[in-house]
Tab-separated table of C-alpha atoms in Angstrom:
chain	number	residue	atom	x	y	z
R	1	UNK	CA	3.080	35.982	2.622
R	2	UNK	CA	3.920	32.859	0.632
R	3	UNK	CA	5.353	29.849	2.387
R	4	UNK	CA	9.039	29.141	1.919
R	5	UNK	CA	11.112	26.118	2.785
R	6	UNK	CA	14.806	25.496	3.144
R	7	UNK	CA	15.464	22.554	0.871
R	8	UNK	CA	18.390	20.348	1.912
R	9	UNK	CA	20.878	18.861	-0.522
R	10	UNK	CA	20.286	15.357	0.821
R	11	UNK	CA	17.376	13.528	2.417
R	12	UNK	CA	16.576	10.192	4.021
R	13	UNK	CA	15.465	7.231	1.961
R	14	UNK	CA	14.807	3.512	2.337
R	15	UNK	CA	16.461	1.788	-0.604
R	16	UNK	CA	16.303	-1.773	-1.885
R	17	UNK	CA	19.504	-3.802	-1.845
R	18	UNK	CA	19.907	-6.929	-3.990
R	19	UNK	CA	16.580	-6.537	-5.790
R	20	UNK	CA	15.035	-9.996	-6.168
R	21	UNK	CA	14.148	-12.932	-3.881
R	22	UNK	CA	16.913	-12.070	-1.392
R	23	UNK	CA	16.298	-8.323	-1.226
R	24	UNK	CA	16.807	-6.247	1.888
R	25	UNK	CA	15.974	-2.632	2.675
R	26	UNK	CA	18.424	-0.185	4.214
R	27	UNK	CA	18.078	3.449	5.252
R	28	UNK	CA	20.521	5.940	3.814
R	29	UNK	CA	20.938	9.518	2.568
R	30	UNK	CA	20.304	10.412	-1.070
R	31	UNK	CA	20.368	13.575	-3.152
R	32	UNK	CA	17.200	15.703	-3.136
R	33	UNK	CA	15.838	15.898	-6.701
R	34	UNK	CA	15.131	19.141	-8.559
R	35	UNK	CA	11.634	19.456	-10.049
R	36	UNK	CA	11.312	19.714	-13.804
R	37	UNK	CA	9.287	22.522	-15.438
R	38	UNK	CA	5.953	20.722	-14.947
R	39	UNK	CA	6.728	19.043	-11.632
R	40	UNK	CA	6.463	19.853	-7.942
R	41	UNK	CA	8.915	18.862	-5.223
R	42	UNK	CA	7.082	17.254	-2.305
R	43	UNK	CA	8.414	16.843	1.197
R	44	UNK	CA	6.643	13.706	2.336
R	45	UNK	CA	5.404	13.471	5.896
R	46	UNK	CA	4.188	9.875	5.643
R	47	UNK	CA	4.245	6.869	3.357
R	48	UNK	CA	2.277	3.668	3.470
R	49	UNK	CA	3.897	0.330	2.705
R	50	UNK	CA	1.898	-1.787	0.272
R	51	UNK	CA	2.395	-5.437	-0.620
R	52	UNK	CA	2.873	-4.310	-4.229
R	53	UNK	CA	6.102	-2.714	-3.000
R	54	UNK	CA	7.194	-6.147	-1.800
R	55	UNK	CA	6.413	-7.531	-5.254
R	56	UNK	CA	8.479	-4.793	-6.899
R	57	UNK	CA	11.459	-5.388	-4.626
R	58	UNK	CA	11.147	-9.157	-5.100
R	59	UNK	CA	10.859	-8.511	-8.839
R	60	UNK	CA	8.266	-11.273	-9.135
R	61	UNK	CA	5.548	-9.505	-11.144
R	62	UNK	CA	6.981	-10.267	-14.564
R	63	UNK	CA	7.020	-6.539	-15.288
R	64	UNK	CA	9.764	-3.950	-15.564
R	65	UNK	CA	12.433	-4.042	-12.869
R	66	UNK	CA	13.006	-1.060	-10.596
R	67	UNK	CA	16.693	-1.182	-11.451
R	68	UNK	CA	15.928	-0.928	-15.185
R	69	UNK	CA	14.906	2.684	-14.534
R	70	UNK	CA	17.632	3.299	-11.969
R	71	UNK	CA	15.062	3.344	-9.147
R	72	UNK	CA	16.187	2.358	-5.661
R	73	UNK	CA	13.234	3.497	-3.526
R	74	UNK	CA	9.845	1.807	-3.865
R	75	UNK	CA	6.639	3.157	-2.342
R	76	UNK	CA	3.504	4.656	-3.869
R	77	UNK	CA	1.374	5.878	-0.957
R	78	UNK	CA	2.718	9.285	0.001
R	79	UNK	CA	1.315	12.371	1.686
R	80	UNK	CA	3.162	15.599	2.344
R	81	UNK	CA	3.585	19.229	1.345
R	82	UNK	CA	4.744	21.014	-1.821
R	83	UNK	CA	8.024	22.798	-1.122
R	84	UNK	CA	9.139	23.842	-4.618
R	85	UNK	CA	7.456	24.456	-7.979
R	86	UNK	CA	8.633	23.821	-11.503
R	87	UNK	CA	8.680	26.953	-13.638
R	88	UNK	CA	5.467	26.056	-15.532
R	89	UNK	CA	3.386	24.985	-12.538
R	90	UNK	CA	0.361	27.166	-11.785
R	91	UNK	CA	-1.991	24.646	-10.139
R	92	UNK	CA	-0.086	24.375	-6.854
R	93	UNK	CA	1.453	26.809	-4.438
R	94	UNK	CA	4.326	26.180	-2.060
R	95	UNK	CA	2.789	24.974	1.181
R	96	UNK	CA	-0.103	23.084	-0.433
R	97	UNK	CA	-0.685	19.544	0.798
R	98	UNK	CA	-0.158	16.877	-1.824
R	99	UNK	CA	-0.359	13.130	-2.334
R	100	UNK	CA	1.444	10.660	-4.584
R	101	UNK	CA	-0.322	7.576	-5.977
R	102	UNK	CA	0.664	4.195	-7.506
R	103	UNK	CA	0.607	5.739	-10.976
R	104	UNK	CA	3.207	8.505	-11.138
R	105	UNK	CA	2.031	9.860	-14.506
R	106	UNK	CA	0.046	9.013	-17.618
R	107	UNK	CA	0.104	10.337	-21.177
R	108	UNK	CA	-3.097	12.306	-20.624
R	109	UNK	CA	-4.013	12.144	-24.306
R	110	UNK	CA	-5.266	8.617	-25.068
R	111	UNK	CA	-8.810	7.227	-24.986
R	112	UNK	CA	-8.094	5.469	-21.686
R	113	UNK	CA	-6.936	8.700	-20.042
R	114	UNK	CA	-9.976	10.516	-21.415
R	115	UNK	CA	-12.374	7.736	-20.449
R	116	UNK	CA	-11.723	7.392	-16.731
R	117	UNK	CA	-9.390	4.415	-17.098
R	118	UNK	CA	-6.084	6.253	-17.043
R	119	UNK	CA	-4.523	3.668	-14.720
R	120	UNK	CA	-4.470	1.359	-17.759
R	121	UNK	CA	-2.740	3.934	-20.008
R	122	UNK	CA	-0.111	2.152	-22.096
R	123	UNK	CA	2.366	4.948	-21.354
R	124	UNK	CA	1.785	5.142	-17.616
R	125	UNK	CA	4.745	5.351	-15.244
R	126	UNK	CA	4.560	3.374	-12.013
R	127	UNK	CA	5.643	5.139	-8.833
R	128	UNK	CA	8.519	3.227	-7.264
R	129	UNK	CA	9.270	1.380	-10.517
R	130	UNK	CA	9.603	3.942	-13.301
R	131	UNK	CA	9.996	6.929	-10.969
R	132	UNK	CA	11.402	7.320	-7.461
R	133	UNK	CA	8.850	6.183	-4.926
R	134	UNK	CA	7.557	7.411	-1.602
R	135	UNK	CA	10.166	5.595	0.496
R	136	UNK	CA	12.210	8.787	-0.029
R	137	UNK	CA	11.616	11.941	2.037
R	138	UNK	CA	11.713	14.396	-0.884
R	139	UNK	CA	10.426	13.354	-4.314
R	140	UNK	CA	9.200	15.064	-7.472
R	141	UNK	CA	5.730	14.531	-8.905
R	142	UNK	CA	4.018	15.751	-12.098
R	143	UNK	CA	1.739	18.613	-11.094
R	144	UNK	CA	-1.047	17.388	-13.377
R	145	UNK	CA	-1.211	14.008	-11.664
R	146	UNK	CA	-0.562	15.051	-8.061
R	147	UNK	CA	-3.503	14.711	-5.687
R	148	UNK	CA	-4.583	17.603	-3.469
R	149	UNK	CA	-4.963	16.482	0.155
R	150	UNK	CA	-7.947	18.285	1.706
R	151	UNK	CA	-8.079	19.892	5.115
R	152	UNK	CA	-8.858	17.663	8.049
R	153	UNK	CA	-7.253	14.535	6.587
R	154	UNK	CA	-4.123	13.573	8.567
R	155	UNK	CA	-1.075	12.442	6.600
R	156	UNK	CA	-1.032	8.987	8.176
R	157	UNK	CA	-4.562	8.389	6.843
R	158	UNK	CA	-4.099	10.233	3.547
R	159	UNK	CA	-1.023	8.197	2.589
R	160	UNK	CA	-2.709	4.753	2.476
R	161	UNK	CA	-5.748	6.361	0.867
R	162	UNK	CA	-3.564	6.983	-2.195
R	163	UNK	CA	-3.442	3.269	-2.977
R	164	UNK	CA	-5.074	0.835	-0.574
R	165	UNK	CA	-8.318	2.727	-0.059
R	166	UNK	CA	-8.568	3.978	-3.652
R	167	UNK	CA	-7.918	0.462	-4.958
R	168	UNK	CA	-10.690	-0.916	-2.755
R	169	UNK	CA	-13.013	1.898	-3.792
R	170	UNK	CA	-12.462	1.205	-7.479
R	171	UNK	CA	-13.253	-2.485	-7.105
R	172	UNK	CA	-16.377	-1.942	-5.012
R	173	UNK	CA	-17.587	0.745	-7.386
R	174	UNK	CA	-17.090	-1.475	-10.447
R	175	UNK	CA	-18.760	-4.461	-8.782
R	176	UNK	CA	-22.103	-2.737	-9.176
R	177	UNK	CA	-23.489	-4.442	-6.068
R	178	UNK	CA	-26.801	-3.151	-4.776
R	179	UNK	CA	-27.338	-1.810	-1.273
R	180	UNK	CA	-27.812	-4.694	1.172
R	181	UNK	CA	-25.692	-7.154	-0.834
R	182	UNK	CA	-23.351	-9.560	0.932
R	183	UNK	CA	-19.716	-8.739	0.146
R	184	UNK	CA	-17.152	-11.366	1.138
R	185	UNK	CA	-13.677	-9.850	1.376
R	186	UNK	CA	-10.947	-12.473	1.305
R	187	UNK	CA	-7.866	-11.131	3.027
R	188	UNK	CA	-10.096	-8.491	4.563
R	189	UNK	CA	-7.820	-7.927	7.547
R	190	UNK	CA	-4.938	-6.726	5.365
R	191	UNK	CA	-4.128	-3.313	3.911
R	192	UNK	CA	-6.514	-3.212	0.950
R	193	UNK	CA	-9.031	-5.545	2.552
R	194	UNK	CA	-9.607	-3.509	5.703
R	195	UNK	CA	-10.183	-0.419	3.577
R	196	UNK	CA	-12.626	-2.450	1.475
R	197	UNK	CA	-14.572	-3.319	4.634
R	198	UNK	CA	-15.109	0.357	5.441
R	199	UNK	CA	-15.914	1.386	1.873
R	200	UNK	CA	-18.295	-1.546	1.402
R	201	UNK	CA	-20.100	-0.398	4.541
R	202	UNK	CA	-20.262	3.148	3.175
R	203	UNK	CA	-21.816	1.754	-0.032
R	204	UNK	CA	-24.491	0.006	2.044
R	205	UNK	CA	-23.067	-3.489	1.559
R	206	UNK	CA	-22.787	-6.211	4.221
R	207	UNK	CA	-19.093	-7.163	4.516
R	208	UNK	CA	-17.846	-10.553	5.679
R	209	UNK	CA	-14.098	-10.942	6.194
R	210	UNK	CA	-12.210	-14.165	5.539
R	211	UNK	CA	-8.747	-14.010	7.131
R	212	UNK	CA	-6.955	-15.248	10.229
R	213	UNK	CA	-5.697	-13.944	13.568
R	214	UNK	CA	-7.175	-12.222	16.602
R	215	UNK	CA	-5.810	-8.781	15.631
R	216	UNK	CA	-7.392	-8.935	12.176
R	217	UNK	CA	-10.595	-10.289	13.693
R	218	UNK	CA	-10.901	-7.366	16.098
R	219	UNK	CA	-9.964	-4.750	13.499
R	220	UNK	CA	-12.387	-6.148	10.915
R	221	UNK	CA	-15.345	-5.993	13.298
R	222	UNK	CA	-14.328	-2.541	14.493
R	223	UNK	CA	-14.298	-1.277	10.899
R	224	UNK	CA	-17.760	-2.608	10.102
R	225	UNK	CA	-17.547	-6.268	9.105
R	226	UNK	CA	-20.674	-8.214	10.075
R	227	UNK	CA	-18.691	-11.404	10.521
R	228	UNK	CA	-15.133	-12.703	10.551
R	229	UNK	CA	-14.397	-16.215	9.286
R	230	UNK	CA	-10.977	-17.452	10.369
R	231	UNK	CA	-9.598	-19.907	7.826
R	232	UNK	CA	-7.560	-21.609	10.558
R	233	UNK	CA	-10.653	-22.284	12.653
R	234	UNK	CA	-13.221	-23.449	10.094
R	235	UNK	CA	-12.753	-26.656	8.079
R	236	UNK	CA	-14.407	-24.854	5.153
R	237	UNK	CA	-14.665	-21.075	5.043
R	238	UNK	CA	-16.877	-21.433	1.958
R	239	UNK	CA	-19.452	-23.460	3.891
R	240	UNK	CA	-19.399	-20.965	6.767
R	241	UNK	CA	-19.852	-17.949	4.491
R	242	UNK	CA	-22.769	-19.611	2.703
R	243	UNK	CA	-24.334	-20.297	6.112
R	244	UNK	CA	-23.880	-16.658	7.132
R	245	UNK	CA	-25.526	-15.460	3.914
R	246	UNK	CA	-28.765	-17.286	4.538
R	247	UNK	CA	-27.666	-20.549	2.976
R	248	UNK	CA	-27.466	-18.996	-0.488
R	249	UNK	CA	-24.063	-17.348	-0.910
R	250	UNK	CA	-22.396	-13.989	-1.440
R	251	UNK	CA	-23.496	-11.428	-3.967
R	252	UNK	CA	-19.883	-10.349	-4.392
R	253	UNK	CA	-16.460	-11.756	-3.555
R	254	UNK	CA	-13.467	-9.414	-3.348
R	255	UNK	CA	-10.165	-11.283	-3.540
R	256	UNK	CA	-7.257	-9.335	-2.085
R	257	UNK	CA	-5.278	-12.472	-1.117
R	258	UNK	CA	-4.073	-14.285	-4.297
R	259	UNK	CA	-3.928	-17.794	-2.717
R	260	UNK	CA	-7.743	-17.606	-2.443
R	261	UNK	CA	-8.393	-17.382	-6.194
R	262	UNK	CA	-8.835	-21.158	-6.723
R	263	UNK	CA	-11.737	-21.277	-4.235
R	264	UNK	CA	-13.241	-17.816	-4.795
R	265	UNK	CA	-16.197	-18.935	-6.944
R	266	UNK	CA	-17.357	-21.253	-4.160
R	267	UNK	CA	-18.374	-18.298	-1.979
R	268	UNK	CA	-21.071	-17.382	-4.529
R	269	UNK	CA	-22.878	-20.615	-3.627
R	270	UNK	CA	-26.297	-20.737	-5.254
R	271	UNK	CA	-26.510	-16.977	-5.692
R	272	UNK	CA	-27.642	-15.828	-9.147
R	273	UNK	CA	-25.899	-12.798	-10.661
R	274	UNK	CA	-22.887	-12.899	-8.344
R	275	UNK	CA	-19.601	-11.206	-9.143
R	276	UNK	CA	-15.990	-12.103	-8.356
R	277	UNK	CA	-13.701	-9.063	-8.133
R	278	UNK	CA	-10.003	-9.799	-8.657
R	279	UNK	CA	-7.793	-7.312	-6.785
R	280	UNK	CA	-4.697	-9.059	-5.393
R	281	UNK	CA	-1.907	-9.502	-7.933
R	282	UNK	CA	-0.237	-12.931	-7.764
R	283	UNK	CA	3.448	-13.491	-8.410
R	284	UNK	CA	4.059	-14.852	-11.914
R	285	UNK	CA	5.612	-17.990	-10.445
R	286	UNK	CA	2.511	-18.827	-8.378
R	287	UNK	CA	-0.354	-21.087	-9.381
R	288	UNK	CA	-3.172	-18.994	-7.975
R	289	UNK	CA	-5.463	-19.418	-10.969
R	290	UNK	CA	-9.226	-19.786	-11.218
R	291	UNK	CA	-10.862	-22.726	-12.951
R	292	UNK	CA	-14.017	-21.457	-14.635
R	293	UNK	CA	-16.792	-23.665	-15.977
R	294	UNK	CA	-18.626	-21.733	-18.729
R	295	UNK	CA	-21.848	-23.655	-18.052
R	296	UNK	CA	-21.725	-22.573	-14.413
R	297	UNK	CA	-21.185	-18.957	-15.434
R	298	UNK	CA	-24.123	-19.126	-17.816
R	299	UNK	CA	-26.541	-20.791	-15.413
R	300	UNK	CA	-25.594	-18.549	-12.498
R	301	UNK	CA	-25.211	-15.349	-14.538
R	302	UNK	CA	-21.780	-15.151	-12.911
R	303	UNK	CA	-19.279	-12.348	-13.630
R	304	UNK	CA	-15.543	-12.214	-13.011
R	305	UNK	CA	-13.889	-8.815	-13.204
R	306	UNK	CA	-10.484	-7.378	-12.435
R	307	UNK	CA	-9.559	-3.890	-11.269
R	308	UNK	CA	-6.147	-2.292	-10.883
R	309	UNK	CA	-5.743	0.790	-8.675
R	310	UNK	CA	-7.797	3.917	-8.125
R	311	UNK	CA	-8.028	6.738	-10.653
R	312	UNK	CA	-7.662	10.425	-9.834
R	313	UNK	CA	-11.445	10.536	-9.432
R	314	UNK	CA	-11.487	7.483	-7.152
R	315	UNK	CA	-8.762	8.931	-4.947
R	316	UNK	CA	-10.623	12.201	-4.524
R	317	UNK	CA	-13.810	10.304	-3.656
R	318	UNK	CA	-11.988	8.271	-0.986
R	319	UNK	CA	-10.521	11.417	0.566
R	320	UNK	CA	-14.053	12.790	0.818
R	321	UNK	CA	-15.105	9.616	2.649
R	322	UNK	CA	-12.197	10.177	5.035
R	323	UNK	CA	-13.328	13.769	5.618
R	324	UNK	CA	-16.807	12.491	6.468
R	325	UNK	CA	-15.459	9.926	8.915
R	326	UNK	CA	-16.585	6.951	6.820
R	327	UNK	CA	-13.025	5.724	6.216
R	328	UNK	CA	-11.058	5.740	9.437
R	329	UNK	CA	-7.523	5.088	10.619
R	330	UNK	CA	-6.463	1.486	10.050
R	331	UNK	CA	-2.731	1.819	10.421
R	332	UNK	CA	0.168	1.364	12.774
R	333	UNK	CA	2.478	4.373	12.536
R	334	UNK	CA	6.216	3.773	12.833
R	335	UNK	CA	9.266	6.076	12.743
R	336	UNK	CA	11.564	6.151	9.729
R	337	UNK	CA	14.210	4.105	11.549
R	338	UNK	CA	11.798	1.156	11.620
R	339	UNK	CA	11.534	1.003	7.817
R	340	UNK	CA	13.499	-2.266	7.320
R	341	UNK	CA	11.599	-3.936	10.160
R	342	UNK	CA	8.248	-2.771	8.780
R	343	UNK	CA	8.988	-4.117	5.295
R	344	UNK	CA	10.026	-7.451	6.779
R	345	UNK	CA	6.842	-7.707	8.845
R	346	UNK	CA	4.645	-7.043	5.828
R	347	UNK	CA	6.562	-9.557	3.744
R	348	UNK	CA	5.892	-12.193	6.421
R	349	UNK	CA	2.193	-11.307	6.669
R	350	UNK	CA	2.484	-10.064	10.251
R	351	UNK	CA	0.365	-6.935	9.820
R	352	UNK	CA	-3.273	-6.194	10.600
R	353	UNK	CA	-4.393	-3.245	8.501
R	354	UNK	CA	-1.647	-0.923	7.244
R	355	UNK	CA	1.864	0.081	8.222
R	356	UNK	CA	2.679	3.772	7.771
R	357	UNK	CA	6.103	5.356	8.157
R	358	UNK	CA	6.502	8.935	9.382
R	359	UNK	CA	9.641	10.631	8.081
R	360	UNK	CA	9.846	12.997	11.027
R	361	UNK	CA	8.599	11.734	14.383
């Protein structure tokens, strides 16, 4: 017998108030959306909170405003269950588990979509910016771009896998680092960084975390980091990382914390063929730029690359790592009522790992 759900007229949501530098988040009731012909309605069980959500609510990315699309709820790391199908949907059944990612939809018909780079599609729609995000209990999602959550993956782990873990996976995959390479993860105690530690380990890399705080220190080592360099304890984290890497330097540097961009090349040291992977997105008003000497890049065979978020393929690969126990829980789970507090904590940098909200707890 097929599953059936009673769908309410209204549901809980965390909405942004006064979008911009003085934003706040409040919890309220909103109307439950009706899925279009090619969409599914998902009842979310959990959502992660990502620093990109803070950027969207601050409106400091230089991109499209949430309010320009009439969007009040951010969020792009959701895991739940399909409770209603659009009339054309054949790929899901009611009761199937489903996840929502940072990209809500793409055109599906351009060379980028065909070539495994659909997150760069010029017609992509961002979840929580161009479409209602996962800070709302019931949301619609295009069936073609909805991720299937496999058995054995709890919602509170699946939700951050949609963005944080998939983003880390994409960057590590594109770095091309060989097994045994030193991977310095700047901001490695945060949401994306702590996932990068685990995925780097799964790829056979040797992660070093640069961050600060006893909680992040403990979590980083627990998740597989070989060393933790606290930037409040060492006069020069660059010097310490070079020491840890045999006096040569890192093979790869993964920058999840934008303030570290100006010093990122230093961690390469004397290493030949190193790569800097740019992950963290700075605010447009910040001056977190990198000064690059072409001669240095030539002599050191240095590469600098940027990656956005994970593709459909990346997300599926991460969920398989979760199933195998190679990517583990790195979150603090809070009830829906704590949403405003959780957002405020993340904005202030008071979080080790991830914060996940459960809609029903």
